[in-house]
mmCIF file of C-alpha atoms and ligand atoms in Angstrom:
data_model
loop_
_atom_site.group_PDB
_atom_site.id
_atom_site.type_symbol
_atom_site.label_atom_id
_atom_site.label_comp_id
_atom_site.label_asym_id
_atom_site.label_seq_id
_atom_site.Cartn_x
_atom_site.Cartn_y
_atom_site.Cartn_z
ATOM 1 C CA MET I 1 87.167 20.027 116.996
ATOM 2 C CA LYS I 2 90.397 21.153 115.680
ATOM 3 C CA GLN I 3 91.548 23.861 114.431
ATOM 4 C CA LEU I 4 93.711 23.970 111.661
ATOM 5 C CA TYR I 5 95.148 26.775 110.124
ATOM 6 C CA HIS I 6 95.718 25.512 106.185
ATOM 7 C CA VAL I 7 97.931 28.457 103.625
ATOM 8 C CA LEU I 8 96.407 27.035 100.588
ATOM 9 C CA GLY I 9 96.098 30.687 98.749
ATOM 10 C CA ALA I 10 97.205 34.482 98.237
ATOM 11 C CA LYS I 11 93.499 35.482 98.488
ATOM 12 C CA GLN I 12 92.884 34.175 101.942
ATOM 13 C CA PHE I 13 95.840 37.130 102.763
ATOM 14 C CA GLY I 14 94.468 40.519 104.148
ATOM 15 C CA LYS I 15 96.318 43.850 104.785
ATOM 16 C CA ALA I 16 95.993 42.864 108.453
ATOM 17 C CA ASP I 17 97.574 39.524 108.519
ATOM 18 C CA LEU I 18 100.165 40.674 105.669
ATOM 19 C CA GLU I 19 101.185 43.249 108.696
ATOM 20 C CA ASP I 20 101.661 40.372 111.008
ATOM 21 C CA LEU I 21 103.143 38.078 108.852
ATOM 22 C CA PHE I 22 105.778 40.737 108.308
ATOM 23 C CA GLU I 23 106.660 42.017 112.118
ATOM 24 C CA ALA I 24 106.861 37.997 112.697
ATOM 25 C CA ALA I 25 109.267 37.394 109.863
ATOM 26 C CA ARG I 26 111.779 39.969 110.824
ATOM 27 C CA ALA I 27 111.554 38.588 114.417
ATOM 28 C CA MET I 28 112.884 35.579 112.664
ATOM 29 C CA GLU I 29 115.687 37.256 110.635
ATOM 30 C CA GLY I 30 116.982 38.262 114.239
ATOM 31 C CA ILE I 31 116.265 34.344 115.442
ATOM 32 C CA VAL I 32 118.343 33.453 112.841
ATOM 33 C CA ALA I 33 120.913 35.562 113.605
ATOM 34 C CA ARG I 34 121.350 34.774 117.236
ATOM 35 C CA GLY I 35 121.590 30.521 116.291
ATOM 36 C CA GLY I 36 117.285 29.466 116.422
ATOM 37 C CA ASP I 37 115.941 28.527 118.620
ATOM 38 C CA ARG I 38 114.338 25.293 119.516
ATOM 39 C CA ARG I 39 110.484 26.737 120.380
ATOM 40 C CA HIS I 40 109.587 23.239 118.355
ATOM 41 C CA GLU I 41 110.875 21.117 119.397
ATOM 42 C CA GLY I 42 109.509 17.470 119.504
ATOM 43 C CA ARG I 43 106.810 18.896 115.745
ATOM 44 C CA ILE I 44 107.076 16.544 112.369
ATOM 45 C CA MET I 45 107.191 19.093 109.283
ATOM 46 C CA THR I 46 106.739 16.654 106.135
ATOM 47 C CA SER I 47 108.489 17.672 103.128
ATOM 48 C CA LEU I 48 105.748 16.506 100.191
ATOM 49 C CA PHE I 49 107.131 17.670 96.562
ATOM 50 C CA PHE I 50 105.874 16.160 93.686
ATOM 51 C CA GLU I 51 107.702 18.278 91.210
ATOM 52 C CA ALA I 52 110.964 19.729 90.977
ATOM 53 C CA SER I 53 112.410 22.099 93.639
ATOM 54 C CA THR I 54 115.991 24.373 95.493
ATOM 55 C CA ARG I 55 114.743 26.994 97.363
ATOM 56 C CA THR I 56 110.782 26.394 98.755
ATOM 57 C CA ARG I 57 111.764 22.916 99.296
ATOM 58 C CA LEU I 58 115.299 24.201 101.005
ATOM 59 C CA SER I 59 113.958 26.827 102.839
ATOM 60 C CA PHE I 60 111.083 25.110 104.202
ATOM 61 C CA GLU I 61 113.321 22.196 105.701
ATOM 62 C CA SER I 62 115.563 24.928 107.284
ATOM 63 C CA ALA I 63 113.439 26.917 108.669
ATOM 64 C CA MET I 64 112.025 23.897 110.532
ATOM 65 C CA HIS I 65 114.765 23.016 111.092
ATOM 66 C CA ARG I 66 115.953 26.986 112.709
ATOM 67 C CA LEU I 67 112.906 26.668 115.399
ATOM 68 C CA GLY I 68 114.007 23.100 117.140
ATOM 69 C CA GLY I 69 112.101 20.636 114.930
ATOM 70 C CA SER I 70 112.352 17.674 112.729
ATOM 71 C CA VAL I 71 112.055 16.871 108.642
ATOM 72 C CA ILE I 72 110.432 13.740 107.210
ATOM 73 C CA GLY I 73 110.004 14.008 103.455
ATOM 74 C CA THR I 74 110.289 13.370 99.793
ATOM 75 C CA GLU I 75 111.890 15.575 97.951
ATOM 76 C CA ASN I 76 110.120 12.720 94.091
ATOM 77 C CA ALA I 77 106.846 11.876 95.892
ATOM 78 C CA ALA I 78 105.638 11.438 92.070
ATOM 79 C CA GLN I 79 108.741 7.736 92.431
ATOM 80 C CA PHE I 80 109.037 7.097 95.637
ATOM 81 C CA SER I 81 106.182 7.781 97.415
ATOM 82 C CA SER I 82 103.377 5.484 97.235
ATOM 83 C CA ALA I 83 101.591 7.624 94.384
ATOM 84 C CA ILE I 84 103.439 5.844 92.398
ATOM 85 C CA LYS I 85 101.974 2.827 93.305
ATOM 86 C CA GLY I 86 97.931 4.059 92.433
ATOM 87 C CA GLU I 87 97.436 6.111 96.435
ATOM 88 C CA THR I 88 95.429 8.832 96.325
ATOM 89 C CA LEU I 89 96.774 11.559 96.759
ATOM 90 C CA GLU I 90 94.296 12.124 99.986
ATOM 91 C CA ASP I 91 94.962 9.261 101.543
ATOM 92 C CA THR I 92 98.689 9.526 101.388
ATOM 93 C CA ILE I 93 97.498 13.016 103.272
ATOM 94 C CA ARG I 94 95.219 11.229 105.962
ATOM 95 C CA ILE I 95 98.034 8.655 106.854
ATOM 96 C CA ILE I 96 100.931 11.567 106.484
ATOM 97 C CA SER I 97 98.923 14.101 109.497
ATOM 98 C CA GLY I 98 99.896 10.246 111.713
ATOM 99 C CA TYR I 99 103.027 10.802 111.549
ATOM 100 C CA SER I 100 103.295 14.403 111.729
ATOM 101 C CA ASP I 101 102.754 18.043 112.197
ATOM 102 C CA VAL I 102 102.406 20.436 110.045
ATOM 103 C CA ILE I 103 102.875 19.618 105.618
ATOM 104 C CA VAL I 104 104.613 21.515 102.662
ATOM 105 C CA MET I 105 103.154 20.328 99.716
ATOM 106 C CA ARG I 106 104.359 20.862 95.691
ATOM 107 C CA HIS I 107 102.170 19.412 93.944
ATOM 108 C CA THR I 108 102.094 19.444 89.395
ATOM 109 C CA ASP I 109 97.614 19.592 90.269
ATOM 110 C CA ILE I 110 96.277 22.870 90.140
ATOM 111 C CA GLY I 111 93.459 22.769 93.720
ATOM 112 C CA ALA I 112 96.210 19.676 94.717
ATOM 113 C CA ALA I 113 96.568 22.046 98.734
ATOM 114 C CA LYS I 114 92.431 22.415 98.760
ATOM 115 C CA ARG I 115 92.340 18.730 98.115
ATOM 116 C CA ALA I 116 95.267 17.891 100.617
ATOM 117 C CA ALA I 117 94.170 20.085 103.734
ATOM 118 C CA LYS I 118 90.045 19.033 103.432
ATOM 119 C CA VAL I 119 90.981 15.432 104.478
ATOM 120 C CA ALA I 120 94.516 16.057 106.202
ATOM 121 C CA ASP I 121 94.105 16.501 109.702
ATOM 122 C CA ILE I 122 96.604 18.683 110.106
ATOM 123 C CA PRO I 123 98.210 21.958 108.661
ATOM 124 C CA VAL I 124 98.305 21.546 105.101
ATOM 125 C CA ILE I 125 100.508 24.556 103.114
ATOM 126 C CA ASN I 126 100.776 24.715 99.044
ATOM 127 C CA ALA I 127 104.471 25.439 98.275
ATOM 128 C CA GLY I 128 103.266 25.060 94.501
ATOM 129 C CA ASP I 129 99.970 23.980 92.947
ATOM 130 C CA GLY I 130 101.056 23.311 88.956
ATOM 131 C CA ALA I 131 100.593 26.186 87.863
ATOM 132 C CA GLY I 132 97.628 27.352 89.755
ATOM 133 C CA GLU I 133 99.753 29.454 93.331
ATOM 134 C CA HIS I 134 102.936 29.453 94.786
ATOM 135 C CA PRO I 135 101.463 31.620 97.794
ATOM 136 C CA THR I 136 104.079 31.256 100.395
ATOM 137 C CA GLN I 137 106.554 32.932 97.538
ATOM 138 C CA ALA I 138 104.526 36.004 97.073
ATOM 139 C CA LEU I 139 104.471 36.271 100.535
ATOM 140 C CA LEU I 140 108.300 36.593 100.687
ATOM 141 C CA ASP I 141 108.184 39.231 97.444
ATOM 142 C CA ALA I 142 106.240 41.068 98.908
ATOM 143 C CA TYR I 143 108.437 41.118 102.019
ATOM 144 C CA THR I 144 111.561 41.301 100.352
ATOM 145 C CA ILE I 145 109.061 44.869 98.128
ATOM 146 C CA LYS I 146 108.204 46.327 101.537
ATOM 147 C CA LYS I 147 112.312 46.283 103.048
ATOM 148 C CA GLU I 148 114.046 47.523 99.845
ATOM 149 C CA PHE I 149 111.123 49.994 99.598
ATOM 150 C CA GLY I 150 109.687 50.612 103.192
ATOM 151 C CA ARG I 151 105.930 50.344 101.369
ATOM 152 C CA ILE I 152 103.770 48.520 98.667
ATOM 153 C CA ASP I 153 102.013 51.214 98.920
ATOM 154 C CA GLY I 154 101.753 53.845 95.925
ATOM 155 C CA LEU I 155 104.826 51.417 93.992
ATOM 156 C CA LYS I 156 104.696 49.929 90.702
ATOM 157 C CA ILE I 157 105.314 46.922 89.453
ATOM 158 C CA ALA I 158 106.066 44.827 86.011
ATOM 159 C CA MET I 159 105.349 41.445 85.936
ATOM 160 C CA VAL I 160 107.373 39.615 83.132
ATOM 161 C CA GLY I 161 107.577 36.685 80.852
ATOM 162 C CA ASP I 162 105.052 33.475 81.276
ATOM 163 C CA LEU I 163 102.038 34.973 83.108
ATOM 164 C CA ALA I 164 99.926 32.313 82.454
ATOM 165 C CA TYR I 165 101.405 28.930 83.824
ATOM 166 C CA GLY I 166 103.510 31.717 86.110
ATOM 167 C CA ARG I 167 101.757 30.536 89.924
ATOM 168 C CA THR I 168 103.965 32.871 90.771
ATOM 169 C CA VAL I 169 102.990 36.210 89.390
ATOM 170 C CA HIS I 170 99.154 34.966 89.982
ATOM 171 C CA SER I 171 99.405 35.096 93.841
ATOM 172 C CA LEU I 172 101.187 37.886 93.974
ATOM 173 C CA SER I 173 99.082 39.988 91.803
ATOM 174 C CA TYR I 174 96.539 38.729 94.683
ATOM 175 C CA ILE I 175 98.912 39.743 97.485
ATOM 176 C CA LEU I 176 99.563 43.629 95.951
ATOM 177 C CA ALA I 177 94.991 43.700 95.983
ATOM 178 C CA ASN I 178 95.695 44.581 99.313
ATOM 179 C CA TYR I 179 97.471 47.715 98.687
ATOM 180 C CA GLN I 180 96.616 50.921 97.692
ATOM 181 C CA ASP I 181 97.569 53.549 94.411
ATOM 182 C CA VAL I 182 99.101 51.016 93.070
ATOM 183 C CA MET I 183 99.879 49.851 89.100
ATOM 184 C CA ILE I 184 100.547 47.106 87.914
ATOM 185 C CA TYR I 185 101.857 46.532 84.336
ATOM 186 C CA TYR I 186 101.596 42.825 82.787
ATOM 187 C CA ILE I 187 104.525 42.159 80.214
ATOM 188 C CA SER I 188 104.213 38.855 77.907
ATOM 189 C CA PRO I 189 104.002 36.727 74.842
ATOM 190 C CA ASP I 190 100.430 36.640 73.651
ATOM 191 C CA ASN I 191 100.351 33.226 74.041
ATOM 192 C CA VAL I 192 100.468 33.509 77.661
ATOM 193 C CA LYS I 193 99.094 36.403 78.324
ATOM 194 C CA ILE I 194 97.825 36.935 82.437
ATOM 195 C CA PRO I 195 94.287 34.544 83.002
ATOM 196 C CA ILE I 196 90.465 36.549 82.661
ATOM 197 C CA ASP I 197 90.518 35.496 86.209
ATOM 198 C CA VAL I 198 93.496 36.960 88.286
ATOM 199 C CA LYS I 199 92.857 40.295 86.326
ATOM 200 C CA ARG I 200 89.521 40.734 87.063
ATOM 201 C CA TYR I 201 89.705 39.762 91.207
ATOM 202 C CA MET I 202 92.297 42.504 90.487
ATOM 203 C CA ASP I 203 89.346 44.769 88.642
ATOM 204 C CA GLU I 204 86.922 43.891 92.065
ATOM 205 C CA ASN I 205 89.887 45.192 94.097
ATOM 206 C CA GLY I 206 90.677 48.588 92.585
ATOM 207 C CA ILE I 207 93.588 47.812 91.310
ATOM 208 C CA HIS I 208 95.079 49.616 88.925
ATOM 209 C CA CYS I 209 96.599 46.926 85.544
ATOM 210 C CA GLU I 210 97.628 47.422 81.826
ATOM 211 C CA GLU I 211 98.813 44.488 79.433
ATOM 212 C CA THR I 212 101.748 45.360 77.064
ATOM 213 C CA ASP I 213 103.828 43.383 75.303
ATOM 214 C CA ASP I 214 106.658 45.844 75.042
ATOM 215 C CA LEU I 215 109.280 45.652 78.038
ATOM 216 C CA ASN I 216 111.124 48.853 76.573
ATOM 217 C CA SER I 217 108.532 50.974 77.153
ATOM 218 C CA VAL I 218 107.701 50.334 80.408
ATOM 219 C CA ALA I 219 110.979 49.198 82.286
ATOM 220 C CA GLY I 220 112.111 52.871 82.673
ATOM 221 C CA SER I 221 109.408 53.506 85.438
ATOM 222 C CA VAL I 222 108.637 51.457 87.474
ATOM 223 C CA ASP I 223 110.048 50.463 91.067
ATOM 224 C CA VAL I 224 109.890 46.434 90.709
ATOM 225 C CA LEU I 225 110.947 45.039 87.672
ATOM 226 C CA TYR I 226 109.184 41.496 88.986
ATOM 227 C CA GLN I 227 111.196 39.022 85.538
ATOM 228 C CA THR I 228 109.799 35.206 84.896
ATOM 229 C CA ARG I 229 110.839 31.778 83.800
ATOM 230 C CA ILE I 230 109.341 30.627 80.498
ATOM 231 C CA GLN I 231 108.795 27.709 81.346
ATOM 232 C CA LYS I 232 109.666 25.234 79.387
ATOM 233 C CA GLU I 233 107.854 22.192 81.155
ATOM 234 C CA ARG I 234 104.405 23.931 80.839
ATOM 235 C CA PHE I 235 103.812 24.596 77.196
ATOM 236 C CA PRO I 236 100.448 21.879 75.893
ATOM 237 C CA SER I 237 104.161 22.150 72.261
ATOM 238 C CA ALA I 238 107.020 22.873 71.226
ATOM 239 C CA GLU I 239 105.940 25.017 69.143
ATOM 240 C CA GLU I 240 103.760 27.408 72.153
ATOM 241 C CA TYR I 241 107.679 27.404 73.789
ATOM 242 C CA GLU I 242 109.216 28.635 71.082
ATOM 243 C CA LYS I 243 106.659 31.911 70.234
ATOM 244 C CA ALA I 244 107.162 32.553 73.870
ATOM 245 C CA SER I 245 110.640 32.095 74.734
ATOM 246 C CA GLY I 246 113.334 34.530 74.348
ATOM 247 C CA ARG I 247 111.216 37.737 74.325
ATOM 248 C CA TYR I 248 112.307 39.215 77.514
ATOM 249 C CA ILE I 249 115.672 39.383 78.492
ATOM 250 C CA VAL I 250 116.601 41.429 81.739
ATOM 251 C CA ASP I 251 120.786 42.480 80.578
ATOM 252 C CA SER I 252 123.009 45.844 81.210
ATOM 253 C CA GLU I 253 121.891 47.257 78.775
ATOM 254 C CA LEU I 254 118.361 47.017 80.137
ATOM 255 C CA LEU I 255 119.337 48.026 83.245
ATOM 256 C CA ASP I 256 120.750 50.695 81.528
ATOM 257 C CA ARG I 257 116.920 52.469 81.005
ATOM 258 C CA MET I 258 116.881 51.776 84.295
ATOM 259 C CA ARG I 259 116.388 54.309 87.351
ATOM 260 C CA SER I 260 119.204 53.645 90.320
ATOM 261 C CA ASP I 261 116.136 52.573 92.755
ATOM 262 C CA THR I 262 114.263 50.623 90.593
ATOM 263 C CA ILE I 263 114.395 46.957 91.957
ATOM 264 C CA VAL I 264 114.633 43.626 89.618
ATOM 265 C CA LEU I 265 113.108 40.040 91.810
ATOM 266 C CA HIS I 266 111.963 36.785 89.671
ATOM 267 C CA PRO I 267 112.131 33.916 91.787
ATOM 268 C CA LEU I 268 113.980 31.945 90.347
ATOM 269 C CA PRO I 269 115.190 29.307 89.183
ATOM 270 C CA ARG I 270 116.337 31.367 85.897
ATOM 271 C CA ALA I 271 117.140 30.656 82.400
ATOM 272 C CA GLY I 272 119.013 33.402 81.311
ATOM 273 C CA GLU I 273 116.756 35.804 81.392
ATOM 274 C CA ILE I 274 118.154 38.304 83.805
ATOM 275 C CA THR I 275 122.333 37.326 82.166
ATOM 276 C CA GLU I 276 125.673 37.258 85.020
ATOM 277 C CA GLU I 277 126.659 40.527 83.957
ATOM 278 C CA VAL I 278 123.534 42.134 86.296
ATOM 279 C CA ASP I 279 124.316 40.145 89.378
ATOM 280 C CA SER I 280 126.259 42.458 90.788
ATOM 281 C CA ASP I 281 124.519 44.958 90.372
ATOM 282 C CA PRO I 282 122.784 47.157 93.807
ATOM 283 C CA ARG I 283 118.716 46.682 92.158
ATOM 284 C CA ALA I 284 119.401 43.231 91.356
ATOM 285 C CA ALA I 285 117.540 42.179 94.828
ATOM 286 C CA TYR I 286 116.885 38.337 93.440
ATOM 287 C CA PHE I 287 119.339 36.631 95.501
ATOM 288 C CA ARG I 288 118.343 38.893 98.878
ATOM 289 C CA GLN I 289 115.105 37.408 98.044
ATOM 290 C CA ALA I 290 115.282 34.162 98.089
ATOM 291 C CA VAL I 291 117.198 34.643 101.149
ATOM 292 C CA ASN I 292 113.224 36.775 102.631
ATOM 293 C CA GLY I 293 112.096 32.626 102.157
ATOM 294 C CA LEU I 294 113.487 31.763 105.029
ATOM 295 C CA TYR I 295 112.161 34.100 107.045
ATOM 296 C CA ILE I 296 108.895 34.619 105.876
ATOM 297 C CA ARG I 297 109.001 30.662 105.849
ATOM 298 C CA MET I 298 109.905 29.913 109.803
ATOM 299 C CA ALA I 299 106.725 32.109 110.450
ATOM 300 C CA LEU I 300 104.266 30.530 108.091
ATOM 301 C CA ILE I 301 105.105 27.135 110.320
ATOM 302 C CA ASP I 302 105.765 29.011 113.292
ATOM 303 C CA LYS I 303 102.122 30.052 112.763
ATOM 304 C CA CYS I 304 100.242 26.862 111.803
ATOM 305 C CA ILE I 305 101.727 24.566 114.073
ATOM 306 C CA THR I 306 100.352 27.711 116.913
ATOM 307 C CA GLU I 307 97.844 27.916 115.671
ATOM 308 C CA SER I 308 96.186 25.054 114.767
ATOM 309 C CA GLN I 309 95.097 23.347 118.279
ATOM 310 C CA GLY I 310 93.368 20.056 120.015
ATOM 311 C CA LYS I 311 95.015 17.610 117.963
HETATM 312 N N1 LIG K 1 110.944 29.548 93.421
HETATM 313 C C1 LIG K 1 110.374 28.786 93.505
HETATM 314 O O1 LIG K 1 109.506 27.804 93.835
HETATM 315 O O2 LIG K 1 112.215 27.803 93.362
HETATM 316 P P1 LIG K 1 111.878 26.980 93.216
HETATM 317 O O3 LIG K 1 111.829 26.049 92.306
HETATM 318 O O4 LIG K 1 113.527 25.892 93.317
HETATM 319 O O5 LIG K 1 111.685 25.917 94.731
#
């Protein structure tokens, strides 16, 4: 019986898994500095994106190339795969299983990666499923926090913006639930609050969380300010979007209220919620964060291929 290692959601990662992954990502940093290696020569990754992406798709593709492998796929699977002819996701995945060794998939529907994994004969990596989860983003976020502070235990983290549809904050919450004495502030407009099931999971895992709509009262006390975009494309109406947009801006005025050792993260892309004047401040860690995505994704591809044997 074939064993497959999929990456479907952040809850699958325990503390030991995270520490192993971070160590592997650190090793990947060295490999990239030496120009990559050929450990997955002859292996093929399918990059199957039904939603737009810059960072996730290109960092995964770069990661596979850095490991000596090749990439096939489509950046617009909704239009340029046979989905447009009515092919089911399950049939598409069955076919791709015969052509490659690992699938990286972004889809519009919550749970799509789990559906894919049920029929796949090769590992599936969830690169974002609608407003559900984005586990590989959360892994690179946690890796960034660990690199910047040397630890995650004991940190105070504010997650700001669209917490309802923001799949990265759902996954990051689940990852942070592995650590001790973490304090999370969920800061959002009323119509995009953190989902109850995420809060319940944090409670069950003993993580102290507070909800507020007041960024100014929290900004001066946290270690990490994790800003997110209000995702216009996910709102049911323009009216609902208008209620949520423009409320929280990280600008030089907010930086003045923050500690000198606080870092600002953002999964990106941004749409005005961090002003460009912030970019030159050493506390702006979001571009360093995006680079870390390459190392984490190299480590994940390596794990998926090496731990999925028996083809
Ligand atoms: N953070 C992130 O998922 O970015 P992309 O949508 O560009 O992949």
